[in-house]
Short mmCIF file of C-alpha atoms and ligand atoms in Angstrom, two decimals:
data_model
loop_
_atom_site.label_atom_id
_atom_site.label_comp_id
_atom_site.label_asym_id
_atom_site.label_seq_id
_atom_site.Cartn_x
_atom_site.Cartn_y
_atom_site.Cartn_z
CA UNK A 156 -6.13 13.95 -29.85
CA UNK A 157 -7.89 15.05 -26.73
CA UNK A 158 -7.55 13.35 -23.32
CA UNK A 159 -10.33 12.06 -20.89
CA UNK A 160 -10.24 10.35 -17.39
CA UNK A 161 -10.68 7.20 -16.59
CA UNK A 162 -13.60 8.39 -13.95
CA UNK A 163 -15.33 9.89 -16.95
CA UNK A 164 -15.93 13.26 -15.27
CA UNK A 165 -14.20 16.38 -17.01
CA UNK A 166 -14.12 17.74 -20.30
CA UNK A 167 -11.57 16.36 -23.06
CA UNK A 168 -8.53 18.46 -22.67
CA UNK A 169 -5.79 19.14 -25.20
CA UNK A 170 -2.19 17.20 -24.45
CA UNK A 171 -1.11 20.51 -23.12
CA UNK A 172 -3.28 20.73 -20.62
CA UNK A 173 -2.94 16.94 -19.68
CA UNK A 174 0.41 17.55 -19.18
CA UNK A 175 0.03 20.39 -17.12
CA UNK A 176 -2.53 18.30 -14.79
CA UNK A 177 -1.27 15.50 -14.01
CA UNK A 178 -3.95 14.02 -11.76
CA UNK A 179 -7.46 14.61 -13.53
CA UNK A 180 -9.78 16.77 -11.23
CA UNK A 181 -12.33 13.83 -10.77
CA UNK A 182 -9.83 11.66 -8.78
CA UNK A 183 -9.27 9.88 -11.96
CA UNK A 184 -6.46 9.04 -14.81
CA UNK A 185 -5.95 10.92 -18.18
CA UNK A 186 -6.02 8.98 -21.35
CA UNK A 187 -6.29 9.59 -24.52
CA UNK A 188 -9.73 9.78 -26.22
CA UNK A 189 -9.35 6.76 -28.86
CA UNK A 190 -5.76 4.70 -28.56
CA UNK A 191 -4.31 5.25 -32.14
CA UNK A 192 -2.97 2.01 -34.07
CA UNK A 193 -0.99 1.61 -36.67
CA UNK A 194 -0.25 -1.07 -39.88
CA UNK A 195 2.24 -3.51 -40.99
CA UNK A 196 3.39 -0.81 -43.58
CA UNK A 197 4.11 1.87 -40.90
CA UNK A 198 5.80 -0.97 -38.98
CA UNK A 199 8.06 -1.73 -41.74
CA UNK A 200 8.73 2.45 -41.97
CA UNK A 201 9.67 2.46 -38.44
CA UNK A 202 12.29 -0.35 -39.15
CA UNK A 203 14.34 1.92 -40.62
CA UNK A 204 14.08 4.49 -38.25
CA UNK A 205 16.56 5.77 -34.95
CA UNK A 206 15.90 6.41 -31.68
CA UNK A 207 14.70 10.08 -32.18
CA UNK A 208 13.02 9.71 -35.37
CA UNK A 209 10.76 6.94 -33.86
CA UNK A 210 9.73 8.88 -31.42
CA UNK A 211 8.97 11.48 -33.24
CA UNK A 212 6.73 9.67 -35.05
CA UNK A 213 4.97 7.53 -32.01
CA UNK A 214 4.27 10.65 -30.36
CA UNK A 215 3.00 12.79 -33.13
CA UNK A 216 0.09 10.21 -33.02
CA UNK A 217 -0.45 11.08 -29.34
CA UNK A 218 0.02 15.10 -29.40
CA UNK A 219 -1.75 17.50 -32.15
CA UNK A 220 -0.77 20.76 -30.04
CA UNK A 221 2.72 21.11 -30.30
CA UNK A 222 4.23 21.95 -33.81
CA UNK A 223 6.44 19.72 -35.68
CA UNK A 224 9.81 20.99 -35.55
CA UNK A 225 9.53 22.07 -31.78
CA UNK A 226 8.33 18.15 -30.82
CA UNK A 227 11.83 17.54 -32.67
CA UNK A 228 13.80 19.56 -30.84
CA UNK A 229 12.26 18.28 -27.75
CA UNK A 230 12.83 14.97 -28.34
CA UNK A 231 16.18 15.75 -29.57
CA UNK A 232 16.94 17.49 -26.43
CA UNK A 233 15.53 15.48 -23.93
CA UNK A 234 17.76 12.06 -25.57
CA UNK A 235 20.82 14.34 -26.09
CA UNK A 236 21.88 13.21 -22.32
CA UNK A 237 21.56 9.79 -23.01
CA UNK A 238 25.26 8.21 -22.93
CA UNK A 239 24.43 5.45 -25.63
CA UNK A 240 23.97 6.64 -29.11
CA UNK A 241 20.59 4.31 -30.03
CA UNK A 242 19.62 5.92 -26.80
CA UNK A 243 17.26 2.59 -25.56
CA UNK A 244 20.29 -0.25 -26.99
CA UNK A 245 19.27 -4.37 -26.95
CA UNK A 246 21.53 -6.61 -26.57
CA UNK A 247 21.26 -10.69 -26.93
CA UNK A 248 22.36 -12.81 -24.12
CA UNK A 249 21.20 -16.49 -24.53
CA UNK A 250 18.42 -16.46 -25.97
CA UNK A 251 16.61 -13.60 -23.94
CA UNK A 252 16.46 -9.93 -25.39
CA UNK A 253 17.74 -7.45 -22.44
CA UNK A 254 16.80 -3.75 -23.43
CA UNK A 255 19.21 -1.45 -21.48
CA UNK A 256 17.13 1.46 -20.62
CA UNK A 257 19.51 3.20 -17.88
CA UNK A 258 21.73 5.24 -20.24
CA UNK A 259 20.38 7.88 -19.54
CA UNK A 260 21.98 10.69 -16.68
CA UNK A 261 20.77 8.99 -13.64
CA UNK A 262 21.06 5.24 -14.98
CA UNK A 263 17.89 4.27 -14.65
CA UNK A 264 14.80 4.13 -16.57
CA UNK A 265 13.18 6.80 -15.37
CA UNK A 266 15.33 9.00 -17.47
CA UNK A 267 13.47 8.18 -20.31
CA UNK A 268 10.29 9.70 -18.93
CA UNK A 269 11.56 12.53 -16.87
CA UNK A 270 14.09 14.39 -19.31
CA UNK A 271 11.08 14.48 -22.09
CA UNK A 272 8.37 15.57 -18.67
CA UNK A 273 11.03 18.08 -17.71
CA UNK A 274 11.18 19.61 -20.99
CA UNK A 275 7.73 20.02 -21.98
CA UNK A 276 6.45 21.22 -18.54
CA UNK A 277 9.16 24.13 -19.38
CA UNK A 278 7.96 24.46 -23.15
CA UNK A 279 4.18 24.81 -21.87
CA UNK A 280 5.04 27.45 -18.96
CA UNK A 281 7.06 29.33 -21.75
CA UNK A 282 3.94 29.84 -24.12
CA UNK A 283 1.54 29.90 -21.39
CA UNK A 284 3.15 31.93 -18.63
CA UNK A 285 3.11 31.41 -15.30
CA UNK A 286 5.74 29.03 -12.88
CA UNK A 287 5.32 25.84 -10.94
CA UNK A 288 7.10 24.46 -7.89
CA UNK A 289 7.65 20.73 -8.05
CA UNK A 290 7.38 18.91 -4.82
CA UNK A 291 7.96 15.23 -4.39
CA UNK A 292 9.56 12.51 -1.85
CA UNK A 293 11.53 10.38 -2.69
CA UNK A 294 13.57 6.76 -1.28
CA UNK A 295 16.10 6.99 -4.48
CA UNK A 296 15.55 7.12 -7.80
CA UNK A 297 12.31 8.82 -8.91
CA UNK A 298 13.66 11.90 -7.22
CA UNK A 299 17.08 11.94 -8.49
CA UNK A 300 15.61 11.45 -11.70
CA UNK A 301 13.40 13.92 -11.77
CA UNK A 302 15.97 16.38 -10.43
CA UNK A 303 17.92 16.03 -13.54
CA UNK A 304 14.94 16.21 -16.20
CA UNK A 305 13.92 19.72 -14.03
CA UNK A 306 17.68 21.01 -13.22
CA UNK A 307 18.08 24.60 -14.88
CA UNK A 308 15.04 24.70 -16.04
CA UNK A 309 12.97 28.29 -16.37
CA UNK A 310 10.06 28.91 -14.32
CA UNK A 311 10.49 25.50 -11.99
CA UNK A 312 12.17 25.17 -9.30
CA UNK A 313 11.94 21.25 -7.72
CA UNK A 314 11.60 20.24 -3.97
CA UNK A 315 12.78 16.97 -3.07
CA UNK A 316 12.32 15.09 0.12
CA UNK A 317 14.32 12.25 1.34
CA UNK A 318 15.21 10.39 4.32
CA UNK A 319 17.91 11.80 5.65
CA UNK A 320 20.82 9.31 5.89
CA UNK A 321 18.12 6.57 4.55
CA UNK A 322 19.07 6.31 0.52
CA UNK A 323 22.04 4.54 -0.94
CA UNK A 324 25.06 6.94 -0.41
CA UNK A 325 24.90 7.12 -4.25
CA UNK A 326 21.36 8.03 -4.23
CA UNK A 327 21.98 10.94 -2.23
CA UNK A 328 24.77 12.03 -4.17
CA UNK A 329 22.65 12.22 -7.33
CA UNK A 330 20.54 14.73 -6.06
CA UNK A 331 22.47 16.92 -3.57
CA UNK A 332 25.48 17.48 -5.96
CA UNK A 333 22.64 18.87 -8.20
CA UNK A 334 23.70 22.65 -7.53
CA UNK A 335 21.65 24.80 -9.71
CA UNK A 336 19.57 27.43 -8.71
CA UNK A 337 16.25 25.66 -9.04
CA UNK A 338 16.67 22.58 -7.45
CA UNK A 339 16.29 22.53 -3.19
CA UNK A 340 16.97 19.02 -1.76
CA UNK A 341 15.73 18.62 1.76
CA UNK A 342 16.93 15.81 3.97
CA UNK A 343 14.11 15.05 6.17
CA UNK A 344 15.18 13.81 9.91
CA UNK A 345 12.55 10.35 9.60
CA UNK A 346 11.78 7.75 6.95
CA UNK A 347 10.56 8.16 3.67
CA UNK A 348 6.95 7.57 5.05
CA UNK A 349 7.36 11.04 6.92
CA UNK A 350 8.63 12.80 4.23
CA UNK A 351 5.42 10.75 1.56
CA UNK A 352 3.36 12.30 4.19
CA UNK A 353 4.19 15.70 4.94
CA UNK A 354 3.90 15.60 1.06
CA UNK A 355 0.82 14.78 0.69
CA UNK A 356 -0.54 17.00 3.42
CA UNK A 357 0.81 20.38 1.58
CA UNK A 358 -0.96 18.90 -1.16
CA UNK A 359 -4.01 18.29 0.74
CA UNK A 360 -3.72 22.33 1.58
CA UNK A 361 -5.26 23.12 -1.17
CA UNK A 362 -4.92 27.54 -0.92
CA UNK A 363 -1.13 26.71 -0.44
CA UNK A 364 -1.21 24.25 -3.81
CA UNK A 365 -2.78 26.99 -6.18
CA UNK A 366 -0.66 30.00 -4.38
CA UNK A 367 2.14 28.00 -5.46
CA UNK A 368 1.38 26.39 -8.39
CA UNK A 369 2.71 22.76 -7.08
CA UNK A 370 3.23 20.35 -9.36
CA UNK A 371 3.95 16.26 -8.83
CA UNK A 372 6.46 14.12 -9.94
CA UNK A 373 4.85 10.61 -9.00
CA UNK A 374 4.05 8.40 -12.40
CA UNK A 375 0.76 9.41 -13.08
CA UNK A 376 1.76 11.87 -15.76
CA UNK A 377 0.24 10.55 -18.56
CA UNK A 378 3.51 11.99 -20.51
CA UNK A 379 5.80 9.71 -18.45
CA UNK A 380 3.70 6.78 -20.19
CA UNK A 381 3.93 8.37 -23.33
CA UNK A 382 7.42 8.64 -23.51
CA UNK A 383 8.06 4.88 -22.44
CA UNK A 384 5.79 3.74 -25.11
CA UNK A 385 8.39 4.62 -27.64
CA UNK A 386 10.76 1.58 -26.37
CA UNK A 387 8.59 -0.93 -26.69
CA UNK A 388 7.97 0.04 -30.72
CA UNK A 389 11.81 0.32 -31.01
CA UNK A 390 12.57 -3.09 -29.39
CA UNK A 391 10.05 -4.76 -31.35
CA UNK A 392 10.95 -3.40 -35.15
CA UNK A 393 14.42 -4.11 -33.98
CA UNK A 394 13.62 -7.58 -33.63
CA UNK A 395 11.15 -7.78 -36.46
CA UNK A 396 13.40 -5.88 -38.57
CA UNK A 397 15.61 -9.74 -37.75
CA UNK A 398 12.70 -11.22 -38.88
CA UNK A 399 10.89 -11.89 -35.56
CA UNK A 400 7.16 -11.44 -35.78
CA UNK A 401 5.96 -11.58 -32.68
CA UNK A 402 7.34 -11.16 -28.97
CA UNK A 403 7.09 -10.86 -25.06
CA UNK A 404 8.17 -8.44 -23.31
CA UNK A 405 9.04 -9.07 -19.18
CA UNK A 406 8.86 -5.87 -17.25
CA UNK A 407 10.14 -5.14 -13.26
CA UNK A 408 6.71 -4.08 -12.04
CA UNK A 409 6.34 -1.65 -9.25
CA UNK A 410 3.67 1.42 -10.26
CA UNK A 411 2.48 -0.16 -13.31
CA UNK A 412 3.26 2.65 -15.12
CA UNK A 413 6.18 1.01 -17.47
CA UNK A 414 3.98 -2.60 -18.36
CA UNK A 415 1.11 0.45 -19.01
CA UNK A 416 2.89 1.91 -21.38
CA UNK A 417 3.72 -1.80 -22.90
CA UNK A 418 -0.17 -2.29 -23.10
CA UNK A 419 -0.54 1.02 -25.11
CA UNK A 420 2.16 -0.27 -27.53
CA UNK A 421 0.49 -3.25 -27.85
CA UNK A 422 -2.69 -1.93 -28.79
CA UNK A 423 -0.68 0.54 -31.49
CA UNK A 424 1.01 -2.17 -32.73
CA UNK A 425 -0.40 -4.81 -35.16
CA UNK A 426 -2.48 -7.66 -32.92
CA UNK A 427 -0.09 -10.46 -32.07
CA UNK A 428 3.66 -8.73 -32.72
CA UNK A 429 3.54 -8.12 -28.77
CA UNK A 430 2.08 -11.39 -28.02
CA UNK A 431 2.25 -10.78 -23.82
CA UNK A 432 3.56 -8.88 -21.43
CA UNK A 433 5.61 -10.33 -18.61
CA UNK A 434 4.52 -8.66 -15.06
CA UNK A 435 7.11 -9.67 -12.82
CA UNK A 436 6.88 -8.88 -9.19
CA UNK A 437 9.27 -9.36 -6.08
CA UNK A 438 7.99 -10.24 -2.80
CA UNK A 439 5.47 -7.38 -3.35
CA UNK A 440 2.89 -9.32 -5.42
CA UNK A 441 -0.64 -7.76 -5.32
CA UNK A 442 -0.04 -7.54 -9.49
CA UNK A 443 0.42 -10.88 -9.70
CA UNK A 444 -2.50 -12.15 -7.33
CA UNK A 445 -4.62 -10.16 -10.05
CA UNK A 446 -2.97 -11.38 -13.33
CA UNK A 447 -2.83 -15.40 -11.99
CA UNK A 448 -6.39 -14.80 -10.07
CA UNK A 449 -7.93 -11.67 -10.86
CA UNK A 450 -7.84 -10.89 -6.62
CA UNK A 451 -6.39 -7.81 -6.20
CA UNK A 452 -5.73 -6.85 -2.75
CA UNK A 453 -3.76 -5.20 -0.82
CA UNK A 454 -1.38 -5.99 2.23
CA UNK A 455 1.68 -5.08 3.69
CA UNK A 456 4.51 -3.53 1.95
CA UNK A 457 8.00 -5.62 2.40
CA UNK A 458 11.50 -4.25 1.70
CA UNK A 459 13.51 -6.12 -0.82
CA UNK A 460 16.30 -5.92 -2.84
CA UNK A 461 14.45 -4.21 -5.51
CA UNK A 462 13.45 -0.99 -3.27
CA UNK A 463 11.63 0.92 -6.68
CA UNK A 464 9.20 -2.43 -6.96
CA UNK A 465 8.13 -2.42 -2.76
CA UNK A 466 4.83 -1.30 -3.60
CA UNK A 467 1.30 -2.21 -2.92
CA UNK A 468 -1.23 -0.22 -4.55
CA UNK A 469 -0.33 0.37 -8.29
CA UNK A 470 -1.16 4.39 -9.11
CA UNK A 471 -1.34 3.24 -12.63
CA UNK A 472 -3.42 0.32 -12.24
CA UNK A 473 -6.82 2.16 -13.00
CA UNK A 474 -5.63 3.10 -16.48
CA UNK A 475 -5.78 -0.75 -17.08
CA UNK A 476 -8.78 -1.03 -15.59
CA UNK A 477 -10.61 1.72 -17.42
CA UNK A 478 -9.81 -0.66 -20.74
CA UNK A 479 -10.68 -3.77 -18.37
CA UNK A 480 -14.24 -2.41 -17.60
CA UNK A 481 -14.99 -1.13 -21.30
CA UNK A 482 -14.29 2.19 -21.13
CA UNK A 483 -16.71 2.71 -18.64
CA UNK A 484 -16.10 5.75 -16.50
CA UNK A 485 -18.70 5.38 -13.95
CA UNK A 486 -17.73 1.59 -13.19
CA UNK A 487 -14.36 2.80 -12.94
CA UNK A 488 -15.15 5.14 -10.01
CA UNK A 489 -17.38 2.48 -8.32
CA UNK A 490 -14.61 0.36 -8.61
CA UNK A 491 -11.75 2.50 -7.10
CA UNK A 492 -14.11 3.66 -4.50
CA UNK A 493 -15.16 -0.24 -3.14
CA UNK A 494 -11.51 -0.89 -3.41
CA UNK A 495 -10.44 2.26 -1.54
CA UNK A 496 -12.89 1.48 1.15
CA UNK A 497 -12.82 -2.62 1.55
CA UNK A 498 -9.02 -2.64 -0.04
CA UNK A 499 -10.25 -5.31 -2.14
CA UNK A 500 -11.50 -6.01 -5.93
CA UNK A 501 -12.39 -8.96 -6.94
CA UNK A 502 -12.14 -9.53 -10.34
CA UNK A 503 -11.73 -13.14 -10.75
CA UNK A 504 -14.64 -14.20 -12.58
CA UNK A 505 -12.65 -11.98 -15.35
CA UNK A 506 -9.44 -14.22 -15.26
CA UNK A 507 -9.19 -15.19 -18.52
CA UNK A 508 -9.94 -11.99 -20.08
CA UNK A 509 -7.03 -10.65 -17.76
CA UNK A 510 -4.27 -13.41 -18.77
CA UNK A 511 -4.73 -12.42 -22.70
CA UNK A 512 -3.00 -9.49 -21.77
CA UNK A 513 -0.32 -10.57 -19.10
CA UNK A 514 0.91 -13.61 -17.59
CA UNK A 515 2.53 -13.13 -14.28
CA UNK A 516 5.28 -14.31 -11.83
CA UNK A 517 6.35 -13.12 -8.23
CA UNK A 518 9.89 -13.62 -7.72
CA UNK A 519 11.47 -14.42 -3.98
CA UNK A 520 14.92 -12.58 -2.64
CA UNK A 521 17.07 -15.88 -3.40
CA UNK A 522 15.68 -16.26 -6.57
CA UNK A 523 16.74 -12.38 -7.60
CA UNK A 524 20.51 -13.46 -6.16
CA UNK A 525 20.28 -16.20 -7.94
CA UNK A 526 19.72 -14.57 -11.14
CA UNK A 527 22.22 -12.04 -10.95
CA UNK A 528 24.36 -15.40 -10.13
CA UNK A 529 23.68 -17.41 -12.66
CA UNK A 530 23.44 -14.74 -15.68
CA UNK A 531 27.14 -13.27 -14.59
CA UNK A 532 28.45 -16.68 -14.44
CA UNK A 533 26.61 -17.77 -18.23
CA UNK A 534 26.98 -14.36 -20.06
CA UNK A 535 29.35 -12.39 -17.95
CA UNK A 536 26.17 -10.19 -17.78
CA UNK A 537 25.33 -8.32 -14.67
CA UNK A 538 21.52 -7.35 -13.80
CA UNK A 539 20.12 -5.23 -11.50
CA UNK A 540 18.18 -6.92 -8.72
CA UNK A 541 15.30 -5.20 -10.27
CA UNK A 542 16.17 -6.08 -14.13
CA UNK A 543 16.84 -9.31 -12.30
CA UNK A 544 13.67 -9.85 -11.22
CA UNK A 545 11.73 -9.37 -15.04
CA UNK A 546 14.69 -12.06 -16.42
CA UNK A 547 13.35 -14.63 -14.22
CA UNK A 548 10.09 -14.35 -14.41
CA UNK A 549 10.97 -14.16 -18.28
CA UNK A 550 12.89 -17.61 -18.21
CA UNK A 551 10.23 -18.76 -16.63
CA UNK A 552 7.03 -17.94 -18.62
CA UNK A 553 8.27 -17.70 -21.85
CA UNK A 554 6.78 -19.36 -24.59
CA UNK A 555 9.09 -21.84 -26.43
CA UNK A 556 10.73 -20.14 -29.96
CA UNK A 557 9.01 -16.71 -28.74
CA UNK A 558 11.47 -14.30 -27.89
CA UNK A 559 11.65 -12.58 -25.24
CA UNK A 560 12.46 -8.71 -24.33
CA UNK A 561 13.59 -8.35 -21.12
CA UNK A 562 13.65 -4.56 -19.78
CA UNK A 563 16.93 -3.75 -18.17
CA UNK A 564 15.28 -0.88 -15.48
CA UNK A 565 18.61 0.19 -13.57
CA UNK A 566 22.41 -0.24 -14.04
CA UNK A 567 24.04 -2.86 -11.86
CA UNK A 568 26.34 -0.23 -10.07
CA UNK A 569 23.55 1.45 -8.57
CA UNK A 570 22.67 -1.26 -6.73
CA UNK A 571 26.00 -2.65 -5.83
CA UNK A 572 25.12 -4.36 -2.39
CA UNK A 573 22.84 -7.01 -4.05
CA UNK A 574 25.51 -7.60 -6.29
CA UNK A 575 27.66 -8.39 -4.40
CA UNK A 576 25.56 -10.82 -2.44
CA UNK A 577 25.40 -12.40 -5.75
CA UNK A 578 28.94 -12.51 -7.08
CA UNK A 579 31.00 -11.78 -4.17
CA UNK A 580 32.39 -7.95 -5.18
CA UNK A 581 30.89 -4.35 -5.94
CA UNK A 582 30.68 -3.62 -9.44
CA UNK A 583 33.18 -0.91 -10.31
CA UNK A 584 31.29 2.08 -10.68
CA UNK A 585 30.81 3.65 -14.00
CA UNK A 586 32.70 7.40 -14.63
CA UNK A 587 29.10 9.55 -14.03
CA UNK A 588 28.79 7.79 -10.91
CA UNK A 589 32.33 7.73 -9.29
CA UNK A 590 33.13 11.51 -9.78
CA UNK A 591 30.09 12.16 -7.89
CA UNK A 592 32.12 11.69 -4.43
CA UNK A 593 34.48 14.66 -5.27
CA UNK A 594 31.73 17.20 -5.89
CA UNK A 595 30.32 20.31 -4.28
CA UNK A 596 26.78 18.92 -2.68
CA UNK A 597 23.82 20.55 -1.26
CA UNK A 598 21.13 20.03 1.10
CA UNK A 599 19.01 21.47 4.01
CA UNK A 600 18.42 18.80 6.66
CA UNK A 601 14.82 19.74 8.30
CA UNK A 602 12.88 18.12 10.99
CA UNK A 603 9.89 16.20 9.88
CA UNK A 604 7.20 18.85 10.63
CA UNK A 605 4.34 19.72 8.22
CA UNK A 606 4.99 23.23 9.21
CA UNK A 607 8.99 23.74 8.67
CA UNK A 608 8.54 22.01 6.01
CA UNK A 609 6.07 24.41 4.41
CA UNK A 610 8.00 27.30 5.39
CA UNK A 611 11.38 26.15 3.74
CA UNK A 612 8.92 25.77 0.27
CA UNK A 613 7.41 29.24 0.82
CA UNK A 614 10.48 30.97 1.12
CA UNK A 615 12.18 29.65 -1.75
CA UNK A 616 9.60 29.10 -4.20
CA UNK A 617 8.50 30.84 -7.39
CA UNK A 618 5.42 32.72 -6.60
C1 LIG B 240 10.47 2.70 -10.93
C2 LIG B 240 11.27 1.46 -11.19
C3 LIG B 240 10.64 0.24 -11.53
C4 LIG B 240 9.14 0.06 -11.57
O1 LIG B 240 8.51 0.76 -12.62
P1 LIG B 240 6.95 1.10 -12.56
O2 LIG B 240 6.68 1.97 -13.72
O3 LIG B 240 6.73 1.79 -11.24
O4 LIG B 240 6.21 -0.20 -12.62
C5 LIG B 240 11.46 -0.84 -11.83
N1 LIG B 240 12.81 -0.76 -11.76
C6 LIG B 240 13.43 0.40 -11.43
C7 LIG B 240 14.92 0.42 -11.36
C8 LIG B 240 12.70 1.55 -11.14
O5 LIG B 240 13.33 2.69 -10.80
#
């Protein structure tokens, strides 16, 4: 399988080297050459299957560089922190699916992605040579996150911006307790605009980015959607293993990168056995002017309770619209580059085209309280404002006698002042979390200069 861009302007490249790019030197997205798909047989196979074993087999269909029995013992490695032994679990509650995907060492979902990125950007560097410095900022949990898939790791050492004294408590404590070698956490005196910024100006400096070998974190990767492809297979032969032939799923939407890797899986899949995906939105609803209009458009971001969905401009988004446009490179670019410049594509003589993929909901602040409200008090279940938002817009546009899979993107305790709001207490915090308060931590605390800090990287990075 070789990878391309959605701009339609390098050379296919080998997994490896996708992995190693990230961002495609045209401006563009990778994807892979032709999307695989696979029959009712192989279906039934993967019934049968766990976690691991799935994967195995998903990605092997994806990745034609990496042996068999080291892909194993990366995907056995990467799910070996996961606290829950089917690694991805579903549970019934009503009659909505919830798919707990926060098991995983910083109890959310971007585990999934990050402990498989983490290991393969150290299995590449060890055949390859060479070293990479990962800089990011973060406002929570992408950066804890990807501290733990990178922690230890040889050849890396991670960077991680946040706003000092801005993140949850918790949040903070994720990262800064972190204390091996290769991890620097650097509490920037502003908001996490300053520290987004200074970050993309070092990678802007171009000389600096090759002497150091930088590397992102953001969701671009196209690995990150790899690995969140497997989920969506598991959840459905789960179901269908019941005897359920065809589903929705409803997915918290912030960088399109998770619904993404829903669309893969439902082009791998069988046509109809994921009959539609769910984008749910909070206040931040640019996704869902395009899915119920086909406007998309950008305009201010808003803070809600569901901080890891306050996004505008979807980095993922173009991969959908490379399939949108036909594959078509060249309209891809013209595309991005009207929208970059007007901040505006309109797409809505496409509409229909658009809503046999998705259907679409944007979900207010009282209605996320309300969820987490009502679902404690029916099913002495408790959601995350953000797992809270994809169960209403679930309820809401399901299909009658479809089921629905509702993804479950953070645990509750993470988010424990919305909670609250909701059912009047905190939710105790679970074991990983609560011993985090008596640890050793570690952090720098740096003005929000370009400059210092460039020098703090310099000084302590592989080179
Ligand atoms: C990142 C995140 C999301 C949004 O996922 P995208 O892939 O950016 O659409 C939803 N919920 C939680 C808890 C997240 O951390």
């Amino acid at each position: 399988m070789r990878y391309i861009s959605t701009r339609g302007g390098i050379e296919p490249l080998a997994f490896q080297d996708a992995v190693m790019m990230g961002l495609a030197r045209d401006g563009g997205l990778l994807l892979p050459q032709t999307l695989p798909t696979v029959g009712n047989q192989v279906v039934q196979r993967w019934q049968q299957l766990h976690y691991q074993a799935l994967a195995r087999e998903v990605l092997s269909l994806f990745i034609d560089d990496i042996p068999e029995t080291d892909l194993e013992d990366l995907i056995d490695r990467s799910y070996a922190s996961f606290a829950h032994p089917q690694v991805t679990p579903i549970t019934q509650q009503g009659d909505l699916y919830i798919l707990e995907l926060f098991h995983g060492p910083t109890l959310a979902f971007k585990d999934v992605a990050l402990q498989l990125l983490g290991n393969l950007f150290e299995y590449v560097l060890a055949r390859r040579g060479g070293f990479m410095n990962i800089l990011g900022a973060t406002s929570g949990d992408t950066g804890s996150a990807a501290i733990a898939g990178v922690r230890g790791k040889a050849n890396i050492n991670i960077f991680i911006l946040h706003p000092h004294g801005r993140t949850s408590p918790v949040q903070a404590l994720q990262m800064t307790t972190v204390l091996d070698p290769n991890v620097f956490n650097i509490a920037v005196r502003g908001t996490f605009d300053d520290a987004q910024g200074i970050v993309k100006a070092i990678f802007n400096d171009l000389d600096f980015r090759d002497q150091y070998q930088l590397g992102a974190i953001n969701s671009i990767n196209w690995a990150r959607v790899l690995a969140q492809v497997v989920y969506y297979v598991f959840a459905y032969c789960k179901l269908s293993r019941l005897g359920m032939k065809s589903v929705d799923f409803s997915v918290p939407t912030g960088n399109f990168g998770d619904i993404f890797a829903g669309y893969i899986a439902r082009r791998l899949l069988p046509p109809g056995c994921i009959h539609r995906l769910i984008l749910a939105t909070n206040a931040n609803d640019i996704l869902t002017r395009f899915v119920t209009s086909g406007d998309y458009s950008c305009s201010q971001v808003q803070a809600t309770f569901s901080p890891s969905m306050d996004i505008q401009v979807a980095s993922n988004f173009e991969r959908y619209l490379y399939y949108f446009l036909n594959e078509d490179g060249a309209a891809v670019r013209r595309s991005m580059e009207s929208f970059v410049a007007s901040g505006r594509l309109d797409l809505t003589a496409d509409r229909q085209r658009i809503g046999q993929d998705f259907s679409s909901r944007s979900v207010s602040e009282e209605e996320t309280i309300a969820t987490i409200r009502d679902f404690y008090s029916e099913h002495h279940y408790l959601l995350d404002p953000h797992t809270a938002v994809g169960v209403k817009a679930g309820l809401e546009l399901r299909d009658p006698g479809r089921p629905v899979v509702c993804l479950a993107t953070a645990h509750p305790a993470k988010f424990g002042e919305a909670v609250s709001l909701a059912i009047g207490n905190e939710p105790p915090l679970p074991p990983a979390l609560a011993e985090l308060q008596k640890r050793e931590s570690r952090c720098v605390i740096l003005d929000a200069q370009q400059d210092t800090i460039k020098e703090y990287v310099a000084a302590n990075a592989l080179h």
